[in-house]
Short mmCIF file of C-alpha atoms in Angstrom, two decimals:
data_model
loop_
_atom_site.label_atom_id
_atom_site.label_comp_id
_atom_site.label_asym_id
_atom_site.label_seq_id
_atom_site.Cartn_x
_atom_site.Cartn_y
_atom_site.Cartn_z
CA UNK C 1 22.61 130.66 -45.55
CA UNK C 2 22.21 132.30 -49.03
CA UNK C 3 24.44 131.29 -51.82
CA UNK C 4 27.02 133.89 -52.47
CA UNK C 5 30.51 134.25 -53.06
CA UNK C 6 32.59 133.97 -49.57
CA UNK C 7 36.33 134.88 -49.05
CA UNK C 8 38.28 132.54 -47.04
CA UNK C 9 38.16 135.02 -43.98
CA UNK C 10 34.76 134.81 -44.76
CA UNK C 11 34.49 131.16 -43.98
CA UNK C 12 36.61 131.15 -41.51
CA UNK C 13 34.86 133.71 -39.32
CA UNK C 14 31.36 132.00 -39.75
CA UNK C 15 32.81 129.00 -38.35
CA UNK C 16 34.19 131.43 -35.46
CA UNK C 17 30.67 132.60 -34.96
CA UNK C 18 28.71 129.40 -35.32
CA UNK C 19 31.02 127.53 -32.77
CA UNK C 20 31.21 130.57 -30.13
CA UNK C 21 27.22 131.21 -30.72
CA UNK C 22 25.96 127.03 -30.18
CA UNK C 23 24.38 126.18 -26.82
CA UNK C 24 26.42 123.27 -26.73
CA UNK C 25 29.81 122.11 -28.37
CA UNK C 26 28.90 121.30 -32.30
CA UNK C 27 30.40 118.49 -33.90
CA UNK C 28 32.14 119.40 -37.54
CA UNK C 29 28.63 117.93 -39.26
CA UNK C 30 26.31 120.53 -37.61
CA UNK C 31 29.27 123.45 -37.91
CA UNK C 32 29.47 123.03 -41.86
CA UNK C 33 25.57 122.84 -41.99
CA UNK C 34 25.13 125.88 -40.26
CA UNK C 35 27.57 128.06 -42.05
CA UNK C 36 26.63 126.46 -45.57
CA UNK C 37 30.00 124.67 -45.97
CA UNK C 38 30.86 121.09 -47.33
CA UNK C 39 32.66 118.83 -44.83
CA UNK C 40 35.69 118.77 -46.70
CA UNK C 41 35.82 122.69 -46.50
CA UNK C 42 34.84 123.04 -43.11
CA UNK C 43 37.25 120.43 -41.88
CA UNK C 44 40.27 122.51 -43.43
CA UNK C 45 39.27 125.72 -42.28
CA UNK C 46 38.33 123.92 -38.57
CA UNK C 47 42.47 122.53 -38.83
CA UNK C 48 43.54 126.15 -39.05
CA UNK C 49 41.27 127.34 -36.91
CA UNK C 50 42.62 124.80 -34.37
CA UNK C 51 46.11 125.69 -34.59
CA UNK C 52 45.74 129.72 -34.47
CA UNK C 53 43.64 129.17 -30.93
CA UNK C 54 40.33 130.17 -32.81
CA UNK C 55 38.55 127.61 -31.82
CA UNK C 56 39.15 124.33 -29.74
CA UNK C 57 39.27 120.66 -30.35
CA UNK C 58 37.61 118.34 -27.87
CA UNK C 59 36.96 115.15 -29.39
CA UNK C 60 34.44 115.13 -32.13
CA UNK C 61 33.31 118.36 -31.01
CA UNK C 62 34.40 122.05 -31.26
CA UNK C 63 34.65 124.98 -28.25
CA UNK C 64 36.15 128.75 -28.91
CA UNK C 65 39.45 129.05 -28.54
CA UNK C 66 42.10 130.50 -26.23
CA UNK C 67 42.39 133.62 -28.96
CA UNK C 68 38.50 134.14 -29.11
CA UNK C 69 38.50 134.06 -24.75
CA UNK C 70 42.04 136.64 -24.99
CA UNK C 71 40.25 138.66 -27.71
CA UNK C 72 36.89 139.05 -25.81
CA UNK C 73 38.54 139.93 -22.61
CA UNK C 74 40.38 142.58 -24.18
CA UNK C 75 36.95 143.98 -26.15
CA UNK C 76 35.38 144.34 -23.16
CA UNK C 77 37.98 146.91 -22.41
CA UNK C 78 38.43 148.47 -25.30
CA UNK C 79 35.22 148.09 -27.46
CA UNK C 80 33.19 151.45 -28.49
CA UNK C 81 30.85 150.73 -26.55
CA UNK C 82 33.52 150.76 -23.26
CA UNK C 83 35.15 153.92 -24.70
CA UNK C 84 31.67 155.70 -25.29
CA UNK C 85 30.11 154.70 -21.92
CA UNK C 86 31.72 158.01 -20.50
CA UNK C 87 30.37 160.17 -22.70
CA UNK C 88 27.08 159.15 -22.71
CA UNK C 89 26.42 159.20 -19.29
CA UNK C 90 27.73 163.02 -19.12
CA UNK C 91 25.07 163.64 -21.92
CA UNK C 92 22.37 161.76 -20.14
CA UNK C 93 23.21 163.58 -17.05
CA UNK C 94 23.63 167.34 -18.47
CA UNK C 95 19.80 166.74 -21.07
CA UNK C 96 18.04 164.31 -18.43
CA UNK C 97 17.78 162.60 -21.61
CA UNK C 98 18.12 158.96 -22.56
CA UNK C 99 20.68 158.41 -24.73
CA UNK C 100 21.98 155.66 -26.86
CA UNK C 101 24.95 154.50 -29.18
CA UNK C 102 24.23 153.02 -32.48
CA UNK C 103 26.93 151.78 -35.32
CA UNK C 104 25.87 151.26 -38.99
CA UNK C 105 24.97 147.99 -40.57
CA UNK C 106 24.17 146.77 -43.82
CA UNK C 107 21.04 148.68 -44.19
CA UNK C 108 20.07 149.94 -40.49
CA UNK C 109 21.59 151.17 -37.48
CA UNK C 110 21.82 148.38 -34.43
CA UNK C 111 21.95 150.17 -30.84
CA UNK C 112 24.61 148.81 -28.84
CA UNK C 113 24.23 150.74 -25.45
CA UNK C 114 22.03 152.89 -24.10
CA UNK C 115 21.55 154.84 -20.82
CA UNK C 116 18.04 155.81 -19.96
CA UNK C 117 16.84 157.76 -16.60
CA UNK C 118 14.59 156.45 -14.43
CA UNK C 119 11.88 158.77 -14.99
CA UNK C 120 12.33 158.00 -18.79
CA UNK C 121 10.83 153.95 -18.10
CA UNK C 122 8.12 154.58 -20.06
CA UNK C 123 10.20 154.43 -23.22
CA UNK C 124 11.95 151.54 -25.38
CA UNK C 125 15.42 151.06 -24.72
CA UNK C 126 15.66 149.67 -28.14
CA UNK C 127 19.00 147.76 -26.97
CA UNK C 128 20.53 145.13 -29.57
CA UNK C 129 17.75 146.31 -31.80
CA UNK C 130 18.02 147.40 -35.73
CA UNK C 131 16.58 150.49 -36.79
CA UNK C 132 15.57 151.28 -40.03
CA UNK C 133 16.44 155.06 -41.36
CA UNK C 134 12.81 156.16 -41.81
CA UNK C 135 12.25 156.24 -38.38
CA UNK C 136 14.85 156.76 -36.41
CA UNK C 137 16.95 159.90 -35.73
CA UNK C 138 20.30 157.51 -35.20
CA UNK C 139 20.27 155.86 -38.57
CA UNK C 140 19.38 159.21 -40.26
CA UNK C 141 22.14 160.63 -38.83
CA UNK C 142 24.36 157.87 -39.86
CA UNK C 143 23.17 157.89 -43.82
CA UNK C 144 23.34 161.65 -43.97
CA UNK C 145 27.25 161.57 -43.01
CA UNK C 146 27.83 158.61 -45.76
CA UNK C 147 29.27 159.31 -49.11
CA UNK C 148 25.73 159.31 -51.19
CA UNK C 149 26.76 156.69 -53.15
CA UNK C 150 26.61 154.26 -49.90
CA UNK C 151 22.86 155.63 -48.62
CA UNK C 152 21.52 153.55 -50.83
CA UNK C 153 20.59 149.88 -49.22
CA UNK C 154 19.19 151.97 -46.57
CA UNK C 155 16.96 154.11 -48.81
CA UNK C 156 15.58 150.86 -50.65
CA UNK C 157 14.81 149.56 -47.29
CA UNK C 158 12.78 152.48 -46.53
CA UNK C 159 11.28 152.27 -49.62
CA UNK C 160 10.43 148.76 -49.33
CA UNK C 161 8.57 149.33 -46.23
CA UNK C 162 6.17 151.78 -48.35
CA UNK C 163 8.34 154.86 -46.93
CA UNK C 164 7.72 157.69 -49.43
CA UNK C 165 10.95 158.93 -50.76
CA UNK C 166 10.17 162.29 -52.84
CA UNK C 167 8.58 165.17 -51.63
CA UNK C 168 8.85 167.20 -48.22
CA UNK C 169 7.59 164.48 -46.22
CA UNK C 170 10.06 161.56 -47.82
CA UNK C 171 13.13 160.01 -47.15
CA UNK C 172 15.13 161.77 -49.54
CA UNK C 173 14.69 165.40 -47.96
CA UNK C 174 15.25 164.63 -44.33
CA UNK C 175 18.67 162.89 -45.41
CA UNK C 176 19.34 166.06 -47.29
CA UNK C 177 18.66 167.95 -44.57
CA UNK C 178 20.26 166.06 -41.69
CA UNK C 179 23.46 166.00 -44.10
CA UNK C 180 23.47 170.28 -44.11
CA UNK C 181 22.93 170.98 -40.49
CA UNK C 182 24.63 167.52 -39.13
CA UNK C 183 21.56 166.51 -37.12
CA UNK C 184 18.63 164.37 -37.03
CA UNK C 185 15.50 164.85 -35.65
CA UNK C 186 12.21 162.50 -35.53
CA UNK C 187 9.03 163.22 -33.31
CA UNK C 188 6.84 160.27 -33.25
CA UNK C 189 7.71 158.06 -35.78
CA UNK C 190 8.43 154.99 -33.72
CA UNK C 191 6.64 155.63 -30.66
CA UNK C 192 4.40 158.41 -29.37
CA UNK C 193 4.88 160.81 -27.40
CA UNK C 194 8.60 160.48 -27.93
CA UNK C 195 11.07 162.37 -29.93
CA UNK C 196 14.83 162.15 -30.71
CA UNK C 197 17.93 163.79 -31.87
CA UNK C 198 20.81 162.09 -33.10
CA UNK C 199 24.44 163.11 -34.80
CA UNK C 200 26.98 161.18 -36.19
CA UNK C 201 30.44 160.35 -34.95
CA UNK C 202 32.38 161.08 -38.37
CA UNK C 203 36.59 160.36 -37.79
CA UNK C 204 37.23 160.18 -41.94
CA UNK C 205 34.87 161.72 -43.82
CA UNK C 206 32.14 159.95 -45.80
CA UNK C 207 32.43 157.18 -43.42
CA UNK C 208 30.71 157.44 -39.90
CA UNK C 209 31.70 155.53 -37.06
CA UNK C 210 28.60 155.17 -34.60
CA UNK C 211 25.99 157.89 -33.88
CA UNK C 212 24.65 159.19 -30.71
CA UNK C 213 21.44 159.87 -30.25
CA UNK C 214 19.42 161.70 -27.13
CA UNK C 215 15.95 159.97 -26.81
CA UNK C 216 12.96 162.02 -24.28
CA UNK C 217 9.38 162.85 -24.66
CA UNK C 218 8.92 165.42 -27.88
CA UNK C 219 7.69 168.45 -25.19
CA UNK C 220 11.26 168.31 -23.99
CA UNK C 221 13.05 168.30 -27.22
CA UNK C 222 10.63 171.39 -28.63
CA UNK C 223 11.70 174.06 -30.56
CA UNK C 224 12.80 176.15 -27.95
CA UNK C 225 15.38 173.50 -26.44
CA UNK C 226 16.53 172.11 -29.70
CA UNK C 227 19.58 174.52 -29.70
CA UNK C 228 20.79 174.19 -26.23
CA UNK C 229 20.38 169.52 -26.85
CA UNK C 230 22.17 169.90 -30.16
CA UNK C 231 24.98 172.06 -28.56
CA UNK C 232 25.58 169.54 -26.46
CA UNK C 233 25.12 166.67 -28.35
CA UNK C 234 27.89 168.40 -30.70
CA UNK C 235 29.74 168.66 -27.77
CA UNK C 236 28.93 164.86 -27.09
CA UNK C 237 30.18 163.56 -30.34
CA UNK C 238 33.14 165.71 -30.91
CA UNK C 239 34.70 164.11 -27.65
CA UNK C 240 34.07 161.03 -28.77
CA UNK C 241 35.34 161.13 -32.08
CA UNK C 242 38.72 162.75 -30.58
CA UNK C 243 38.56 159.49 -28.23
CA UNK C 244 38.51 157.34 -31.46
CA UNK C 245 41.04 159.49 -32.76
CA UNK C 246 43.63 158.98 -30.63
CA UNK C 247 45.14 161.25 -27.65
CA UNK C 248 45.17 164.43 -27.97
CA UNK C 249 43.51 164.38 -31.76
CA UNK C 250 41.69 167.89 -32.22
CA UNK C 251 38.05 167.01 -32.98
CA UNK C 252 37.77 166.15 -37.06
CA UNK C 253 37.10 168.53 -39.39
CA UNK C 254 34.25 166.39 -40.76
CA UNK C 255 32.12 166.25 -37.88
CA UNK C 256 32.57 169.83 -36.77
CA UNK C 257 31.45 171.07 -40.41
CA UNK C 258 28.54 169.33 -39.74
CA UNK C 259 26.86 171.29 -37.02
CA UNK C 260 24.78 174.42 -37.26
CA UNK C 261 25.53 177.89 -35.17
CA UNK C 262 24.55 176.90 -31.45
CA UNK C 263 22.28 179.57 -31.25
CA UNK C 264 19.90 177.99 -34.09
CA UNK C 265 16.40 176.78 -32.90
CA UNK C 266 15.27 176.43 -36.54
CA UNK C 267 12.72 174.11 -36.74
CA UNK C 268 14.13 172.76 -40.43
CA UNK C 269 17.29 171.91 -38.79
CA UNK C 270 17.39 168.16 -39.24
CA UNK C 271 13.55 167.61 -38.57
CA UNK C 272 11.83 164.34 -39.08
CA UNK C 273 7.96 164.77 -38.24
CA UNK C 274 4.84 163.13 -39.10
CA UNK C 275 3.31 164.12 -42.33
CA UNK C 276 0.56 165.33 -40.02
CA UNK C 277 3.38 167.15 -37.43
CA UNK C 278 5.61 168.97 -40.14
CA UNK C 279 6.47 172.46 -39.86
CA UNK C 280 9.12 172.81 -42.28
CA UNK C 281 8.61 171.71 -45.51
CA UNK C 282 38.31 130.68 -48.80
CA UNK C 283 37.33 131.66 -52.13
CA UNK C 284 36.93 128.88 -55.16
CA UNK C 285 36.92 125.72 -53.28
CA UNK C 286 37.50 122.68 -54.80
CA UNK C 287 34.85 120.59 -54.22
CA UNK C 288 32.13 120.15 -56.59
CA UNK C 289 29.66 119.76 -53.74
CA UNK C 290 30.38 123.54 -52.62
CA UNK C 291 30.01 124.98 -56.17
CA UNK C 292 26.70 123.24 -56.16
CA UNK C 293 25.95 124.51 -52.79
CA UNK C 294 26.36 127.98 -54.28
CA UNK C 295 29.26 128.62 -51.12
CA UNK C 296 32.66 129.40 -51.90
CA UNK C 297 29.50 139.13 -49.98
CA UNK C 298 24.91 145.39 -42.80
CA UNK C 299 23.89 146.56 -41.70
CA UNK C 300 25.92 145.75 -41.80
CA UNK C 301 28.02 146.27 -45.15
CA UNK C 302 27.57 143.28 -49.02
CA UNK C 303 29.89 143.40 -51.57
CA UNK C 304 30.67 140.25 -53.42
CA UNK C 305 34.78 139.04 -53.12
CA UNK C 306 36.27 137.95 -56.29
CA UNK C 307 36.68 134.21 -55.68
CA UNK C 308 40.48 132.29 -55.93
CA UNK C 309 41.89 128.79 -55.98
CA UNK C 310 42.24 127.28 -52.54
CA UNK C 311 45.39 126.47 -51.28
CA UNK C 312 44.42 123.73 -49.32
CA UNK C 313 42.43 121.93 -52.06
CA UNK C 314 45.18 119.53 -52.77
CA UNK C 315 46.71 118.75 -49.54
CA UNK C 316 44.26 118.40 -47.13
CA UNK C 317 42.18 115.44 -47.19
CA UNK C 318 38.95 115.20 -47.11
CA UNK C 319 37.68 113.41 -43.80
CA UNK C 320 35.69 110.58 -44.04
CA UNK C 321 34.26 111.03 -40.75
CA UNK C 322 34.64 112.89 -37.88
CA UNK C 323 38.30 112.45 -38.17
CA UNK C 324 40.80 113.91 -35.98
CA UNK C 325 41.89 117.95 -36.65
#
């Protein structure tokens, strides 16, 4: 793992990950190699892991926990992607349209469901995948609702792929126009023939939740059905956010400002084409083996933690082996 500064939370929840992610039950030596841990470290954090029902003890080796099963049971029925499934498939059913869910990460977008019509086959379902903002409608959507001050890991990963910022055909003026209207919209940028149009789902402004995007072939989202899709992709995302919200929550303020007059069919609104295609123009641990390690900050989001003493340090012993937790 890189060096960088890691909270205890930090450390704690890459031993979560590592020990629910192994194909088999690790032992403490292959956890603390995995997550970039010393022993020592690992050991202490595995102890209170242990007794919160994180994880499981079974010998020399480690299983998740009684918390992680409760906790996953209870995601499953009240994740996004459980609460969004709904509205999606009324979308996909009112456009004929695939359609898709994607949350932000560090600097892309990373599709987490996704409904697609049969007659739609022909196209990627993109599902678990992360897309980058310069060619996606979702992730555009998503960096034109953040503050500006937050766009930019995903602009300098545009721009390290050779994306051209400036100009009308850069990065720059489709996020500045996808942040007016509150729509994106690419034709052919990831795969040909197909087009999409995606709008975030903003609950606090300056900080969107997930977007929704509806994916077809680019002669169905034209310029003379772009108005009726965004319409009801508004309508799409407005329920959802008032989902997020809470019962009975009026749709936000944020992501109603967002969208254009129904009636538009501008082709500026939000458009992404081809240069070819345009029409518009535990902190501080105290082991000298983990400050040499450099352990001890999305996607997807990287901001270093200011690093403090470890309360453990001087009680917990070091194990010598694979010691009991």
């Amino acid at each position: 793992m890189p060096a960088e500064t890691r909270t205890a939370v930090d450390k704690a929840l890459d031993l979560v990950e590592a020990v629910a992610r192994a194909d088999r039950p690790p032992r403490l030596t292959d956890l603390a190699e995995e997550v970039g841990l010393h022993r020592a470290t690992a050991y202490r954090v595995l102890v209170d892991l242990v007794r919160r029902g994180w994880v499981l003890r079974a010998g020399d080796r480690y299983l998740p926990g009684t918390a992680v099963l409760r906790l996953s049971s209870s995601a499953a029925r009240n994740s996004l992607g459980a609460l969004a499934r709904p509205v999606l498939d009324t979308l996909s059913e009112r456009t004929g349209m695939m359609v898709n869910l994607q949350v932000p990460e560090v600097d892309r977008s990373r599709v987490i469901d996704v409904v697609r019509p049969d007659r739609l086959a022909m196209i990627s379902r993109l599902m678990g995948e992360a897309l980058p903002v310069h060619r996606f409608a979702g992730p555009l959507a998503l960096v034109a609702a953040l503050e500006p001050a937050d766009r930019a890991p995903y602009v300098r990963a545009a721009e390290a792929d050779g994306h051209p910022l400036d100009g009308p055909d850069g990065l720059l003026t489709d996020i500045d126009r996808a942040a007016r209207t509150g729509f994106a919209v690419e034709y052919g940028r990831n795969e040909q023939p197909v087009a999409s149009l995606g709008r975030a789902v903003v609950t606090r402004p300056g900080a969107p939740v997930c977007a929704v995007t509806v994916v077809g072939l680019a002669a169905e989202i034209d310029e003379n059905r772009l108005g009726l899709l965004q319409e009801l992709l508004r309508e799409a995302t407005d329920e959802l956010a008032r989902i997020l919200s809470g019962p009975g929550s009026p749709a936000p303020d944020a992501a109603s400002a967002a969208s254009p007059s129904t009636a538009s069919t501008s082709p500026s609104i939000g458009i992404a084409r081809p240069a070819s295609d345009r029409t518009d123009s535990v902190p501080g641990d105290a082991t000298s083996a983990d400050s040499a390690s450099g352990t001890g900050t999305s996607p997807s989001h990287g901001t270093p933690s200011t690093a403090a003493a470890d309360p453990t340090a001087a009680t917990s012993p070091s194990p010598s082996s694979e010691g009991p937790a």
